[in-house]
Amino acid sequence: MSTTRPANYPLADGNTGIELYIRQDEFPAQFAADVPAATAELMAATQRPVAVDALQQPAEAAAWQTIPAFALLTTEDKNIPIAAQRFMADRASAHTVEVPASHAVSVAMPGVVSDLIVLAAEK
């Protein structure tokens, strides 16, 4: 069974778009395994969906081609496999920091995230 739940929403042109939510009962393990349970449950209940179209549209430009890139790689991420994260970081010649964290690293390890932001700002 998929960990996502699709939902329809109206588009401005009258058509219908599809967005995905992570199933609330699956959310902690899928998205926030290293976050305290009560916090992960709140995140599950208040999550913002992602439009399927947003996952399928190609980028028109890549900022990493013209400015320095920084990447926080999360080895326990179940949404973006670490191999894909490493590929993207390598392609961008990014300065990388790798941590054993879930996709919710900004909640689980805010200090690591802020340290990387400060490093990027200083470059």
Short mmCIF file of C-alpha atoms in Angstrom, two decimals:
data_model
loop_
_atom_site.label_atom_id
_atom_site.label_comp_id
_atom_site.label_asym_id
_atom_site.label_seq_id
_atom_site.Cartn_x
_atom_site.Cartn_y
_atom_site.Cartn_z
CA MET A 1 0.00 0.00 0.00
CA SER A 2 1.26 3.46 -0.87
CA THR A 3 2.07 5.86 1.94
CA THR A 4 0.47 8.69 -0.03
CA ARG A 5 -3.18 9.62 -0.39
CA PRO A 6 -4.30 11.51 -3.50
CA ALA A 7 -6.89 14.26 -3.36
CA ASN A 8 -8.44 16.34 -6.13
CA TYR A 9 -8.48 20.13 -6.13
CA PRO A 10 -9.96 22.67 -8.58
CA LEU A 11 -7.69 24.46 -11.04
CA ALA A 12 -8.29 28.05 -12.21
CA ASP A 13 -9.14 26.81 -15.72
CA GLY A 14 -11.95 24.60 -14.41
CA ASN A 15 -9.99 21.35 -14.61
CA THR A 16 -9.00 19.24 -11.62
CA GLY A 17 -5.51 18.79 -10.25
CA ILE A 18 -4.24 16.02 -8.01
CA GLU A 19 -2.27 16.56 -4.84
CA LEU A 20 -0.66 14.03 -2.54
CA TYR A 21 -0.70 13.77 1.23
CA ILE A 22 1.29 11.27 3.27
CA ARG A 23 -1.23 9.05 5.09
CA GLN A 24 -1.42 10.29 8.67
CA ASP A 25 -0.90 6.83 10.15
CA GLU A 26 2.20 6.36 7.94
CA PHE A 27 3.58 9.89 8.34
CA PRO A 28 5.86 9.42 11.38
CA ALA A 29 7.70 6.42 9.91
CA GLN A 30 7.74 7.77 6.34
CA PHE A 31 8.59 11.40 6.91
CA ALA A 32 9.62 12.08 10.52
CA ALA A 33 10.96 8.91 12.13
CA ASP A 34 13.49 10.82 14.26
CA VAL A 35 11.02 13.45 15.49
CA PRO A 36 9.24 13.08 18.87
CA ALA A 37 5.97 11.17 18.39
CA ALA A 38 3.68 14.03 19.46
CA THR A 39 5.43 16.42 17.07
CA ALA A 40 5.29 13.92 14.20
CA GLU A 41 1.56 13.40 14.82
CA LEU A 42 0.98 17.18 14.71
CA MET A 43 3.03 17.41 11.52
CA ALA A 44 0.91 14.62 10.01
CA ALA A 45 -2.33 16.42 10.84
CA THR A 46 -1.14 19.79 9.53
CA GLN A 47 0.92 18.73 6.52
CA ARG A 48 0.70 20.61 3.25
CA PRO A 49 0.15 18.48 0.17
CA VAL A 50 2.31 18.46 -2.93
CA ALA A 51 0.71 18.87 -6.34
CA VAL A 52 1.53 15.93 -8.62
CA ASP A 53 2.23 18.46 -11.40
CA ALA A 54 4.96 20.05 -9.25
CA LEU A 55 6.76 16.70 -9.11
CA GLN A 56 6.59 16.23 -12.87
CA GLN A 57 7.45 19.66 -14.32
CA PRO A 58 11.02 20.15 -15.52
CA ALA A 59 12.95 23.12 -14.16
CA GLU A 60 13.53 25.97 -16.59
CA ALA A 61 16.80 26.96 -14.90
CA ALA A 62 19.06 25.59 -12.19
CA ALA A 63 20.48 28.09 -9.69
CA TRP A 64 23.34 25.74 -8.89
CA GLN A 65 24.73 26.39 -12.36
CA THR A 66 25.51 30.01 -11.47
CA ILE A 67 25.85 30.21 -7.66
CA PRO A 68 27.52 28.03 -5.02
CA ALA A 69 25.38 25.12 -3.86
CA PHE A 70 25.02 23.59 -0.42
CA ALA A 71 23.27 20.31 0.38
CA LEU A 72 22.19 18.65 3.58
CA LEU A 73 22.04 14.93 2.82
CA THR A 74 19.76 12.83 5.02
CA THR A 75 20.74 9.17 5.03
CA GLU A 76 17.52 7.96 6.68
CA ASP A 77 15.21 9.85 4.32
CA LYS A 78 12.41 7.63 2.96
CA ASN A 79 11.15 10.27 0.53
CA ILE A 80 14.34 11.06 -1.38
CA PRO A 81 16.78 8.12 -1.49
CA ILE A 82 20.31 8.97 -0.39
CA ALA A 83 21.66 7.91 -3.80
CA ALA A 84 19.44 10.51 -5.47
CA GLN A 85 20.49 13.15 -2.94
CA ARG A 86 24.16 12.39 -3.56
CA PHE A 87 23.65 12.50 -7.34
CA MET A 88 22.01 15.92 -7.16
CA ALA A 89 24.64 17.29 -4.77
CA ASP A 90 27.49 15.94 -6.92
CA ARG A 91 25.94 17.34 -10.10
CA ALA A 92 25.74 20.75 -8.43
CA SER A 93 29.29 20.49 -7.02
CA ALA A 94 27.63 21.28 -3.70
CA HIS A 95 29.30 21.62 -0.36
CA THR A 96 27.62 18.75 1.48
CA VAL A 97 26.89 17.77 5.04
CA GLU A 98 25.58 14.25 5.57
CA VAL A 99 23.56 13.30 8.65
CA PRO A 100 21.61 10.24 9.79
CA ALA A 101 18.24 11.97 9.66
CA SER A 102 14.76 11.66 8.18
CA HIS A 103 13.17 13.99 5.63
CA ALA A 104 12.11 16.16 8.60
CA VAL A 105 15.71 17.07 9.41
CA SER A 106 14.79 20.71 10.01
CA VAL A 107 12.65 19.58 12.94
CA ALA A 108 14.84 16.70 14.14
CA MET A 109 18.20 18.51 13.87
CA PRO A 110 17.59 22.26 13.58
CA GLY A 111 21.13 23.10 14.66
CA VAL A 112 22.64 21.17 11.75
CA VAL A 113 20.31 22.96 9.35
CA SER A 114 21.06 26.42 10.74
CA ASP A 115 24.82 25.73 10.75
CA LEU A 116 24.68 24.92 7.03
CA ILE A 117 22.63 28.05 6.33
CA VAL A 118 25.17 30.18 8.18
CA LEU A 119 28.02 28.53 6.28
CA ALA A 120 26.29 29.24 2.97
CA ALA A 121 25.64 32.85 3.96
CA GLU A 122 29.31 33.34 4.76
CA LYS A 123 30.48 32.08 1.34
#
